[in-house]
Coordinates of C-alpha atoms in Angstrom, one line a residue:
Chain A
M1 CA 182.5 -43.6 277.7
T2 CA 183.1 -40.1 276.4
F3 CA 182.0 -39.2 272.7
P4 CA 183.3 -36.2 270.5
E5 CA 180.7 -33.5 270.3
R6 CA 180.4 -33.5 266.4
V7 CA 181.1 -36.1 263.7
T8 CA 181.9 -35.5 260.3
L9 CA 180.0 -37.7 258.2
V10 CA 182.1 -38.5 254.7
E11 CA 179.3 -39.6 252.4
V12 CA 180.9 -42.4 250.2
G13 CA 177.4 -43.5 247.9
P14 CA 178.2 -42.7 244.8
R15 CA 181.5 -43.7 244.9
D16 CA 182.6 -46.8 247.2
G17 CA 179.0 -47.5 246.9
L18 CA 178.0 -47.6 243.4
Q19 CA 181.0 -49.4 242.5
N20 CA 180.2 -52.5 244.0
E21 CA 176.3 -52.5 242.1
P22 CA 176.3 -54.9 239.9
Q23 CA 174.5 -52.6 237.5
P24 CA 176.5 -49.5 236.4
V25 CA 174.2 -46.3 237.0
S26 CA 173.8 -43.3 234.7
A27 CA 176.4 -39.9 235.0
D28 CA 172.7 -37.9 235.4
T29 CA 171.5 -39.9 238.2
R30 CA 174.6 -39.9 239.9
I31 CA 175.1 -36.1 239.6
A32 CA 171.7 -35.6 241.3
L33 CA 172.7 -38.4 243.7
V34 CA 175.6 -36.2 244.6
D35 CA 173.6 -33.0 244.7
R36 CA 170.8 -34.5 246.6
L37 CA 173.4 -35.8 249.1
A38 CA 175.3 -32.3 249.7
A39 CA 171.9 -30.2 249.8
A40 CA 171.0 -32.6 252.8
G41 CA 173.6 -31.2 254.9
L42 CA 176.7 -33.9 254.1
P43 CA 179.9 -32.0 254.3
V44 CA 182.2 -34.3 252.1
V45 CA 180.4 -36.5 249.2
E46 CA 183.0 -38.4 247.4
A47 CA 182.0 -37.9 243.9
G48 CA 183.5 -40.7 241.7
A49 CA 186.7 -42.7 240.8
F50 CA 189.1 -41.7 238.1
V51 CA 189.8 -45.6 237.6
S52 CA 189.8 -47.3 234.0
P53 CA 186.4 -48.0 233.0
R54 CA 187.5 -51.4 231.7
W55 CA 188.3 -52.4 235.2
V56 CA 185.7 -50.2 237.0
P57 CA 182.8 -49.5 234.8
Q58 CA 180.3 -48.2 237.2
M59 CA 182.7 -45.2 237.7
A60 CA 183.1 -44.4 234.0
D61 CA 181.9 -40.7 233.2
S62 CA 183.4 -39.6 236.4
D63 CA 184.4 -36.6 234.5
A64 CA 181.1 -35.8 233.7
V65 CA 179.6 -36.2 237.4
L66 CA 182.7 -34.2 238.7
T67 CA 181.5 -30.9 235.9
G68 CA 178.0 -32.0 236.1
I69 CA 177.4 -31.2 239.9
T70 CA 176.6 -28.1 241.2
P71 CA 178.4 -27.6 244.0
R72 CA 177.7 -26.4 246.9
P73 CA 180.1 -23.6 249.3
G74 CA 181.8 -25.6 252.1
V75 CA 181.0 -29.1 250.9
R76 CA 184.2 -31.2 249.4
Y77 CA 183.7 -33.9 247.1
P78 CA 186.6 -36.1 246.9
V79 CA 187.1 -38.4 244.0
L80 CA 189.5 -41.6 244.0
V81 CA 192.6 -41.3 241.9
P82 CA 194.9 -44.5 241.6
N83 CA 198.0 -42.8 239.4
T84 CA 199.3 -39.8 238.0
K85 CA 197.2 -40.7 234.8
G86 CA 194.0 -40.6 236.5
L87 CA 195.1 -37.6 238.9
D88 CA 195.2 -35.5 235.3
K89 CA 191.7 -36.4 234.6
A90 CA 190.5 -35.5 237.5
L91 CA 192.5 -31.9 238.1
A92 CA 190.8 -31.1 234.7
S93 CA 187.5 -32.2 235.6
G94 CA 188.2 -29.5 238.5
A95 CA 188.5 -31.7 241.6
R96 CA 189.9 -30.0 244.3
E97 CA 190.5 -33.1 246.6
I98 CA 191.5 -36.8 245.8
A99 CA 191.4 -40.2 247.8
V100 CA 194.0 -42.9 247.0
F101 CA 193.9 -46.3 248.7
A102 CA 196.1 -49.2 249.9
A103 CA 195.5 -52.6 251.6
A104 CA 196.8 -53.3 254.6
S105 CA 196.7 -57.0 253.5
E106 CA 199.4 -58.1 251.2
T107 CA 197.7 -60.9 249.2
F108 CA 195.0 -58.1 248.8
S109 CA 196.9 -55.6 247.7
K110 CA 198.6 -58.4 244.9
K111 CA 195.2 -59.8 243.7
N112 CA 193.3 -56.3 243.7
I113 CA 196.0 -54.0 241.7
N114 CA 198.9 -56.2 241.3
A115 CA 201.2 -54.7 243.5
S116 CA 202.3 -55.3 247.0
I117 CA 201.5 -53.0 249.7
A118 CA 205.0 -50.9 249.4
E119 CA 205.7 -50.6 245.8
S120 CA 201.7 -49.2 245.7
L121 CA 202.6 -46.6 248.1
E122 CA 205.8 -46.1 246.2
R123 CA 203.2 -45.5 243.3
F124 CA 201.1 -42.8 245.1
A125 CA 204.8 -40.4 245.6
P126 CA 204.5 -38.7 242.1
V127 CA 200.3 -38.2 242.6
M128 CA 201.0 -36.9 246.3
E129 CA 203.9 -34.3 244.6
Q130 CA 201.3 -33.4 241.7
A131 CA 198.4 -32.9 243.9
R132 CA 200.7 -30.9 246.5
A133 CA 201.7 -29.0 243.6
N134 CA 198.2 -27.9 242.8
G135 CA 196.8 -27.3 245.9
V136 CA 194.7 -30.3 245.9
A137 CA 194.3 -32.0 249.4
V138 CA 194.5 -35.9 249.7
R139 CA 193.0 -37.9 252.0
G140 CA 194.2 -42.1 252.0
Y141 CA 192.0 -45.1 252.2
V142 CA 194.1 -48.5 253.8
S143 CA 191.6 -51.3 253.3
C144 CA 190.9 -54.9 255.0
V145 CA 192.1 -53.2 258.6
L146 CA 190.1 -56.1 260.3
G147 CA 190.4 -58.6 258.2
C148 CA 191.2 -60.0 254.5
P149 CA 189.3 -62.7 252.6
Y150 CA 192.8 -64.3 251.8
E151 CA 194.4 -63.4 254.8
G152 CA 191.9 -63.8 257.4
A153 CA 193.3 -62.0 260.3
I154 CA 195.2 -58.6 259.7
A155 CA 197.7 -57.5 262.8
P156 CA 196.4 -53.8 263.6
E157 CA 200.1 -52.9 263.9
Q158 CA 200.5 -53.8 259.9
V159 CA 197.4 -51.4 259.4
A160 CA 199.6 -48.7 261.4
W161 CA 202.5 -49.2 259.3
V162 CA 200.2 -48.6 256.4
A163 CA 198.2 -45.7 257.8
E164 CA 202.0 -43.9 259.1
R165 CA 203.5 -44.4 255.6
L166 CA 200.3 -42.6 253.8
M167 CA 200.4 -39.4 256.3
E168 CA 204.0 -39.0 256.1
L169 CA 203.4 -39.3 252.1
G170 CA 201.2 -36.2 252.9
C171 CA 197.8 -37.4 253.4
Y172 CA 195.3 -35.2 255.3
E173 CA 193.5 -37.9 257.1
V174 CA 193.3 -41.8 256.9
S175 CA 190.3 -43.5 256.6
L176 CA 190.4 -47.3 258.5
G177 CA 188.3 -49.6 255.8
D178 CA 186.6 -53.0 257.4
T179 CA 186.0 -53.8 253.8
I180 CA 184.5 -57.1 254.3
G181 CA 183.3 -56.2 257.6
V182 CA 184.1 -59.2 259.7
G183 CA 185.6 -56.3 262.3
T184 CA 184.0 -56.8 266.3
P185 CA 184.1 -53.7 268.9
L186 CA 187.0 -55.2 271.1
K187 CA 189.2 -55.8 267.6
A188 CA 188.1 -52.4 266.4
R189 CA 188.8 -50.9 270.0
R190 CA 192.6 -52.7 269.6
L191 CA 192.9 -51.2 266.1
V192 CA 192.2 -47.6 266.6
E193 CA 194.8 -48.2 270.0
T194 CA 197.2 -49.2 268.0
V195 CA 197.1 -47.1 264.8
G196 CA 196.5 -43.9 267.1
A197 CA 200.0 -44.6 268.9
R198 CA 201.2 -43.7 265.4
V199 CA 199.0 -41.3 263.9
P200 CA 196.8 -39.0 266.4
V201 CA 193.7 -40.1 266.8
E202 CA 192.1 -36.8 265.3
K203 CA 193.6 -37.6 261.3
L204 CA 192.1 -41.0 261.3
A205 CA 188.3 -42.0 260.1
A206 CA 186.1 -45.3 260.5
H207 CA 185.2 -47.0 257.5
F208 CA 183.0 -49.7 258.5
H209 CA 181.3 -52.3 256.1
D210 CA 178.1 -53.7 258.1
T211 CA 178.1 -57.0 256.4
Y212 CA 177.9 -58.8 259.5
G213 CA 175.6 -56.3 261.2
Q214 CA 178.6 -55.0 263.5
A215 CA 179.6 -51.8 261.7
L216 CA 177.5 -49.4 264.2
A217 CA 178.6 -51.6 267.3
N218 CA 182.1 -50.9 266.4
L219 CA 181.4 -47.1 265.7
V220 CA 180.6 -46.7 269.1
T221 CA 183.5 -47.9 270.3
V222 CA 185.9 -46.1 268.1
L223 CA 183.5 -42.8 269.0
D224 CA 184.7 -43.5 272.3
Q225 CA 188.2 -43.3 271.4
G226 CA 188.2 -39.9 270.1
I227 CA 187.4 -40.9 266.3
A228 CA 185.3 -37.9 264.6
T229 CA 184.9 -39.2 261.0
V230 CA 183.1 -41.9 259.9
D231 CA 182.7 -42.5 256.0
T232 CA 178.8 -44.0 255.9
A233 CA 176.8 -44.4 252.5
V234 CA 173.2 -43.6 251.8
A235 CA 171.0 -46.6 251.6
G236 CA 174.0 -49.0 252.3
L237 CA 174.9 -49.0 248.8
G238 CA 177.5 -51.1 248.2
G239 CA 176.6 -54.5 249.3
C240 CA 178.6 -57.5 248.0
P241 CA 177.3 -58.6 244.3
Y242 CA 177.5 -61.9 245.3
A243 CA 175.9 -62.5 248.2
P244 CA 172.4 -61.2 247.9
G245 CA 170.8 -59.3 250.3
A246 CA 173.8 -58.6 252.5
A247 CA 175.0 -55.1 253.7
G248 CA 177.5 -53.3 252.3
N249 CA 179.0 -49.6 253.7
V250 CA 177.3 -48.3 256.8
A251 CA 173.9 -46.7 255.6
T252 CA 174.1 -43.1 256.4
E253 CA 170.6 -43.4 257.9
D254 CA 172.2 -45.6 260.8
V255 CA 174.7 -43.7 261.7
L256 CA 172.4 -40.3 261.4
Y257 CA 170.5 -42.3 263.6
M258 CA 172.4 -42.9 266.2
L259 CA 174.5 -39.4 266.5
D260 CA 171.1 -37.9 266.5
G261 CA 169.9 -39.3 269.4
M262 CA 173.5 -39.4 271.3
G263 CA 173.6 -35.4 270.7
I264 CA 176.5 -35.5 268.8
A265 CA 176.0 -32.8 266.1
T266 CA 176.5 -33.7 261.9
G267 CA 174.9 -31.1 260.0
A268 CA 173.4 -33.3 258.1
D269 CA 169.2 -34.3 258.2
L270 CA 168.1 -37.8 258.9
H271 CA 164.9 -37.4 257.1
A272 CA 166.2 -35.6 254.1
V273 CA 168.7 -38.5 253.9
A274 CA 166.2 -41.2 254.3
A275 CA 164.4 -39.5 251.5
I276 CA 167.4 -39.7 249.0
G277 CA 168.0 -43.3 250.3
R278 CA 164.5 -44.7 249.0
W279 CA 164.8 -42.6 245.8
I280 CA 168.5 -44.0 245.0
S281 CA 167.1 -48.0 245.9
E282 CA 164.3 -47.6 243.4
Q283 CA 166.6 -46.2 240.9
L284 CA 168.8 -49.4 241.4
D285 CA 165.7 -51.5 242.2
R286 CA 167.3 -53.1 245.3
P287 CA 165.9 -53.1 248.9
I288 CA 167.2 -50.0 251.6
A289 CA 170.3 -51.6 253.1
S290 CA 169.4 -49.5 256.1
Q291 CA 167.3 -50.5 258.8
A292 CA 166.7 -46.7 259.8
G293 CA 165.7 -45.8 256.3
K294 CA 163.5 -49.0 255.8
A295 CA 161.7 -47.8 258.9
L296 CA 161.3 -44.3 258.4
V297 CA 160.0 -44.9 254.8
A298 CA 157.8 -47.0 256.3
R299 CA 156.8 -44.8 259.0
A300 CA 156.3 -41.9 256.2
C301 CA 153.6 -44.4 254.1
T302 CA 151.7 -45.6 257.3
A303 CA 151.4 -42.0 259.1
Chain B
M1 CA 185.7 -50.4 278.3
T2 CA 185.2 -54.2 280.3
F3 CA 183.2 -56.4 279.5
P4 CA 181.2 -59.5 281.1
E5 CA 183.4 -63.2 280.1
R6 CA 180.2 -64.7 280.1
V7 CA 176.8 -63.6 278.1
T8 CA 173.5 -65.9 279.2
L9 CA 171.6 -65.7 275.7
V10 CA 167.7 -65.3 276.3
E11 CA 166.2 -66.7 272.7
V12 CA 162.6 -65.2 272.2
G13 CA 162.4 -66.1 268.6
P14 CA 159.7 -68.4 269.2
R15 CA 157.5 -66.3 271.2
D16 CA 158.4 -62.7 271.0
G17 CA 159.5 -63.3 267.6
L18 CA 157.1 -65.3 266.0
Q19 CA 153.8 -64.0 268.0
N20 CA 154.8 -60.5 266.1
E21 CA 154.5 -62.4 262.6
P22 CA 151.6 -61.9 260.3
Q23 CA 151.4 -65.7 259.8
P24 CA 150.9 -68.0 262.5
V25 CA 152.8 -70.9 262.3
S26 CA 151.7 -74.8 263.2
A27 CA 152.9 -76.1 266.5
D28 CA 154.8 -78.8 264.8
T29 CA 157.2 -76.0 263.3
R30 CA 157.4 -74.3 266.4
I31 CA 158.1 -77.4 268.5
A32 CA 161.1 -78.2 265.6
L33 CA 162.3 -74.5 266.1
V34 CA 162.7 -74.9 270.0
D35 CA 164.4 -78.3 269.6
R36 CA 166.7 -77.0 267.5
L37 CA 167.7 -73.8 268.9
A38 CA 168.3 -75.2 272.4
A39 CA 170.6 -78.2 270.2
A40 CA 172.1 -75.3 268.6
G41 CA 173.4 -74.2 272.1
L42 CA 171.4 -71.8 273.6
P43 CA 170.7 -72.0 277.4
V44 CA 167.0 -70.4 277.5
V45 CA 164.5 -70.3 274.5
E46 CA 161.1 -68.9 275.1
A47 CA 158.5 -71.6 274.0
G48 CA 155.1 -70.1 274.1
A49 CA 152.7 -67.7 275.8
F50 CA 149.4 -69.0 277.4
V51 CA 147.4 -66.0 276.4
S52 CA 144.0 -65.9 274.7
P53 CA 144.3 -67.2 271.0
R54 CA 141.5 -64.6 270.2
W55 CA 144.0 -62.3 270.7
V56 CA 147.3 -63.7 270.0
P57 CA 146.2 -66.5 267.3
Q58 CA 149.8 -67.0 266.6
M59 CA 150.7 -68.8 270.3
A60 CA 147.5 -70.7 269.8
D61 CA 148.8 -74.6 271.1
S62 CA 151.4 -73.1 272.8
D63 CA 150.2 -76.1 275.4
A64 CA 151.0 -78.7 272.3
V65 CA 154.5 -76.9 271.9
L66 CA 155.5 -77.4 275.5
T67 CA 154.1 -80.9 275.8
G68 CA 155.9 -81.3 272.1
I69 CA 159.5 -80.4 272.5
T70 CA 162.1 -82.7 273.7
P71 CA 163.6 -80.6 276.7
R72 CA 167.3 -80.7 276.8
P73 CA 169.1 -81.0 280.4
G74 CA 170.1 -77.5 281.7
V75 CA 168.4 -75.9 278.9
R76 CA 165.0 -73.4 280.2
Y77 CA 161.6 -73.2 278.5
P78 CA 160.2 -70.0 280.0
V79 CA 156.4 -69.3 278.6
L80 CA 154.8 -65.9 278.6
V81 CA 151.9 -66.2 281.3
P82 CA 149.4 -62.8 281.6
N83 CA 146.9 -64.1 284.3
T84 CA 146.2 -67.1 286.6
K85 CA 144.4 -68.8 283.9
G86 CA 147.1 -69.1 281.9
L87 CA 149.3 -70.2 284.4
D88 CA 147.1 -73.2 285.2
K89 CA 147.7 -73.6 281.7
A90 CA 151.2 -73.4 281.5
L91 CA 151.8 -75.4 284.8
A92 CA 149.4 -78.2 283.1
S93 CA 151.5 -78.1 280.7
G94 CA 154.5 -78.7 282.4
A95 CA 156.1 -75.0 282.2
R96 CA 159.1 -74.8 285.0
E97 CA 159.4 -70.7 284.2
I98 CA 157.0 -67.7 283.1
A99 CA 158.0 -64.3 282.3
V100 CA 154.8 -62.0 283.1
F101 CA 154.7 -58.5 281.6
A102 CA 154.7 -54.8 281.8
A103 CA 154.9 -51.7 280.2
A104 CA 157.0 -48.6 281.3
S105 CA 154.8 -46.0 279.6
E106 CA 151.0 -45.7 281.1
T107 CA 149.5 -44.9 277.2
F108 CA 151.0 -48.5 276.2
S109 CA 149.7 -50.1 279.1
K110 CA 146.3 -48.8 278.7
K111 CA 146.1 -49.3 275.1
N112 CA 147.9 -53.0 275.2
I113 CA 146.1 -54.8 278.6
N114 CA 143.0 -51.9 279.0
A115 CA 145.1 -51.5 282.4
S116 CA 147.2 -49.2 284.2
I117 CA 150.8 -50.2 284.8
A118 CA 149.8 -50.2 288.7
E119 CA 146.7 -52.8 288.1
S120 CA 148.6 -54.5 285.6
L121 CA 151.1 -55.0 288.5
E122 CA 148.6 -55.8 290.9
R123 CA 147.4 -58.7 288.8
F124 CA 150.2 -60.2 289.0
A125 CA 150.5 -61.1 292.4
P126 CA 148.2 -64.1 292.5
V127 CA 150.4 -65.1 289.4
M128 CA 153.1 -64.3 292.0
E129 CA 152.0 -66.3 294.6
Q130 CA 150.6 -69.5 292.8
A131 CA 153.9 -69.5 290.2
R132 CA 156.1 -69.4 294.0
A133 CA 154.1 -72.4 295.3
N134 CA 154.5 -74.2 292.8
G135 CA 158.1 -74.0 292.3
V136 CA 158.4 -71.9 289.2
A137 CA 160.6 -69.5 288.6
V138 CA 159.3 -66.3 287.2
R139 CA 160.9 -63.6 284.4
G140 CA 159.7 -60.0 284.2
Y141 CA 159.4 -57.9 281.2
V142 CA 158.9 -54.1 281.0
S143 CA 158.1 -52.6 277.5
C144 CA 158.5 -49.4 275.9
V145 CA 161.6 -49.0 278.1
L146 CA 163.4 -46.4 275.6
G147 CA 160.4 -45.0 273.7
C148 CA 157.2 -45.2 273.8
P149 CA 154.8 -45.4 270.0
Y150 CA 151.8 -43.0 271.9
E151 CA 154.2 -40.9 274.5
G152 CA 157.7 -40.8 273.2
A153 CA 160.2 -40.3 275.3
I154 CA 159.9 -42.3 278.7
A155 CA 162.1 -41.5 282.2
P156 CA 164.6 -43.9 283.1
E157 CA 162.9 -43.2 286.7
Q158 CA 159.8 -44.5 285.6
V159 CA 161.6 -47.5 284.1
A160 CA 162.9 -48.0 287.7
W161 CA 159.9 -48.2 289.6
V162 CA 158.4 -50.5 287.2
A163 CA 161.5 -52.5 287.5
E164 CA 161.7 -52.7 291.1
R165 CA 158.1 -53.4 291.5
L166 CA 158.6 -56.8 289.5
M167 CA 161.5 -57.7 291.7
E168 CA 160.0 -57.0 295.2
L169 CA 156.9 -58.8 293.6
G170 CA 159.6 -62.1 293.2
C171 CA 160.8 -61.9 289.6
Y172 CA 164.4 -63.4 288.9
E173 CA 165.1 -61.1 286.6
V174 CA 164.0 -57.8 284.7
S175 CA 164.2 -57.6 281.1
L176 CA 164.3 -54.2 279.9
G177 CA 162.3 -53.9 276.3
D178 CA 163.4 -51.4 273.8
T179 CA 159.8 -52.4 272.1
I180 CA 159.9 -49.8 269.4
G181 CA 163.6 -50.2 268.8
V182 CA 164.4 -46.2 269.2
G183 CA 167.0 -46.7 271.7
T184 CA 170.6 -44.8 270.7
P185 CA 173.6 -46.0 273.2
L186 CA 173.7 -42.9 275.5
K187 CA 170.2 -43.5 275.8
A188 CA 170.7 -46.9 277.0
R189 CA 173.4 -46.0 279.0
R190 CA 171.6 -43.6 281.1
L191 CA 168.7 -46.5 281.3
V192 CA 171.0 -48.9 283.1
E193 CA 172.3 -46.6 285.2
T194 CA 169.4 -45.1 286.5
V195 CA 167.3 -48.7 286.7
G196 CA 170.6 -50.3 288.2
A197 CA 170.7 -47.7 290.9
R198 CA 167.2 -49.9 292.0
V199 CA 167.9 -52.8 290.6
P200 CA 171.0 -55.0 290.8
V201 CA 172.5 -54.7 287.3
E202 CA 173.1 -58.7 287.1
K203 CA 169.2 -58.9 287.8
L204 CA 168.6 -57.0 285.0
A205 CA 168.8 -58.4 281.0
A206 CA 168.6 -56.0 277.6
H207 CA 166.0 -56.8 275.0
F208 CA 166.5 -54.7 272.2
H209 CA 165.0 -54.0 268.8
D210 CA 166.8 -53.5 265.8
T211 CA 164.0 -51.5 264.3
Y212 CA 166.4 -48.1 263.5
G213 CA 169.5 -50.8 263.5
Q214 CA 170.8 -49.4 266.7
A215 CA 170.5 -52.6 268.8
L216 CA 173.9 -53.9 268.7
A217 CA 175.3 -50.5 269.5
N218 CA 173.1 -50.2 272.5
L219 CA 174.2 -53.9 273.4
V220 CA 178.2 -52.9 273.5
T221 CA 177.6 -49.8 275.6
V222 CA 175.2 -51.7 278.2
L223 CA 177.4 -55.1 278.3
D224 CA 180.4 -52.2 279.6
Q225 CA 177.5 -51.3 282.3
G226 CA 177.8 -54.8 283.2
I227 CA 174.5 -55.9 281.4
A228 CA 175.3 -60.0 280.9
T229 CA 171.8 -61.1 280.0
V230 CA 170.7 -60.6 276.2
D231 CA 167.3 -61.6 274.7
T232 CA 167.7 -62.2 270.8
A233 CA 165.4 -63.5 268.3
V234 CA 167.0 -66.3 265.6
A235 CA 166.6 -64.5 262.3
G236 CA 165.7 -61.5 264.0
L237 CA 161.9 -62.8 263.7
G238 CA 159.3 -60.4 264.9
G239 CA 159.8 -57.5 262.4
C240 CA 156.6 -55.0 262.7
P241 CA 154.1 -56.2 260.5
Y242 CA 153.3 -52.6 259.6
A243 CA 156.7 -51.8 258.2
P244 CA 157.5 -54.9 255.6
G245 CA 161.1 -55.5 255.7
A246 CA 161.5 -53.5 258.9
A247 CA 163.3 -55.9 261.3
G248 CA 162.4 -57.2 265.0
N249 CA 164.0 -58.5 267.8
V250 CA 167.9 -58.0 267.4
A251 CA 168.9 -61.2 265.6
T252 CA 170.9 -63.8 267.3
E253 CA 173.3 -64.6 264.8
D254 CA 174.1 -60.7 264.9
V255 CA 175.3 -60.9 268.5
L256 CA 176.4 -64.0 268.0
Y257 CA 179.1 -63.0 265.9
M258 CA 179.7 -59.7 268.0
L259 CA 180.1 -62.1 271.2
D260 CA 182.1 -64.4 269.6
G261 CA 184.6 -62.1 268.1
M262 CA 185.0 -60.5 271.6
G263 CA 185.9 -63.5 272.9
I264 CA 182.7 -63.7 275.4
A265 CA 181.4 -66.8 275.6
T266 CA 177.5 -67.8 275.0
G267 CA 177.6 -71.7 274.7
A268 CA 176.2 -71.5 271.3
D269 CA 177.3 -72.1 268.1
L270 CA 177.3 -69.1 265.4
H271 CA 176.8 -71.4 262.3
A272 CA 174.3 -73.7 263.5
V273 CA 172.0 -70.9 264.5
A274 CA 172.5 -69.5 260.9
A275 CA 171.4 -72.1 259.3
I276 CA 168.1 -72.1 262.2
G277 CA 167.6 -68.9 261.0
R278 CA 167.5 -69.7 257.5
W279 CA 165.4 -72.8 257.8
I280 CA 162.9 -70.7 259.5
S281 CA 163.0 -67.5 257.2
E282 CA 162.0 -70.1 254.5
Q283 CA 159.0 -71.4 256.3
L284 CA 158.0 -68.2 257.1
D285 CA 159.0 -67.1 253.2
R286 CA 160.7 -64.1 254.6
P287 CA 164.2 -63.1 254.0
I288 CA 166.5 -63.3 257.0
A289 CA 166.4 -60.0 259.4
S290 CA 170.3 -60.9 260.4
Q291 CA 173.2 -59.1 258.8
A292 CA 175.1 -61.8 260.1
G293 CA 172.5 -64.7 258.8
K294 CA 172.7 -63.3 255.8
A295 CA 176.4 -63.3 255.1
L296 CA 176.9 -66.4 256.4
V297 CA 174.3 -68.3 254.3
A298 CA 175.8 -66.0 251.2
R299 CA 179.2 -67.7 252.6
A300 CA 178.2 -71.5 252.8
C301 CA 176.2 -70.9 249.4
T302 CA 179.5 -69.7 247.3
A303 CA 181.9 -71.6 249.2

């Protein structure tokens, strides 16, 4: 096996994580969270989403978050944007990078945003154009890449098609999301093989959820394929609200523990991130959903 | 990457798992646990330990457990044995397979059993001889193979030496234990490479703990090296009593979810094991320490 020397961690806790927490978190706490994560050495911190607060109340006040943070030189703060209306607001709040999202499952796309995959991609065209005109970089997300709650298995070719379209539309990178965490190593490997035949692997990111505890096993197999960008969430934020105790995004602490142990550079400080994970979990009054986070906190307490 | 077609799971929950739980569990519950695990298709279920109940009260009544279970044809029920006194008791209770344990760390060996590694191996000689005379198979455990709480890093060569000695003494298999769960994939790989140069890899088992969430990532890398025997504990039993919420042995459910997803045969039924994990966690009044276990239980409840 061969592994990249360096991995870029994309911290999605303040957005993908908090968006799935049952209780909305105040803008002040989200500002503190984003600033602390950047201070801990994370190079990319997803700061919010400019979506309707009627649909996603957890992401209300993303403008206040984006204008309230203290940007660190060299750190990127992307925000999720579904349409030109969201982009206008993001630009007004000073966003320099955005992310758009599509699904690899037709049923999921229809249920989630009431549009087919092709329709959702068409809607991005004006967003991409306006982003380009404003010099704003665009990241693409594809959800359900290793399985869909409605359709079950998803063909890797279908994911490859969506990923390729996002690149053609102007995304600089496509993040492959195992939204429901059902992937296992061989399936993850087959996915990256298939998508990698259409989009260069260095333009792909792995966005794995730890619902069934598989995220790190999947990650290690795709790192071996050249994947060098990994989405993570501090404290494993984003567990399914309908499954108490179930994990969400793979925890930044667990990934960092693994990469540190493998001698793969990230620039982030594990102990600083674990302390942030403890703090935000206390704010949310929920257990830390990171094994490494729990173990490090326990060790710090008994040392 | 290439993976074995079939993996033998060694269920250690009733022994290595319960032994580290703060509250001793009654013989009746342990009997039910062992019988249920065997009925779920697990081919090897570690049933108990014939050690002093003064030192390990959790393993008291292992004789009652061994005589109380309903053995299934083809299923093996090894018990841990530290010396000939323990072996006598194990034989009297009908044990057909035992396990002995040594450490890869001198300091851990001294603190744990008040003997150097060499002394502990010498003590096994009469145990092995008596086991052989009784036609009882012996499995060897080596602890601290990827790190020691006192010494930190452990040289793979040191592990290889202990493993080789255990094989020379007559063990049919050596289980490599990452007792404190600090291993990461490259270290696990280097370990199997080094030990595998002295002991055939098909005689080695991986016994990983999930303390820092690394167990599955480590497992997938060593499966690729030919390891085809994996120790697991239902519901991730055996979390460190000093670290509330911290994981113990890698959960059988998580490993099974991964192997099922990879098309690797085990003979065990994931949903049956998850139900057992839920039941024993209720008995112990503790959360299920298995992501897959939690997710499957939540899904069963909301379905």
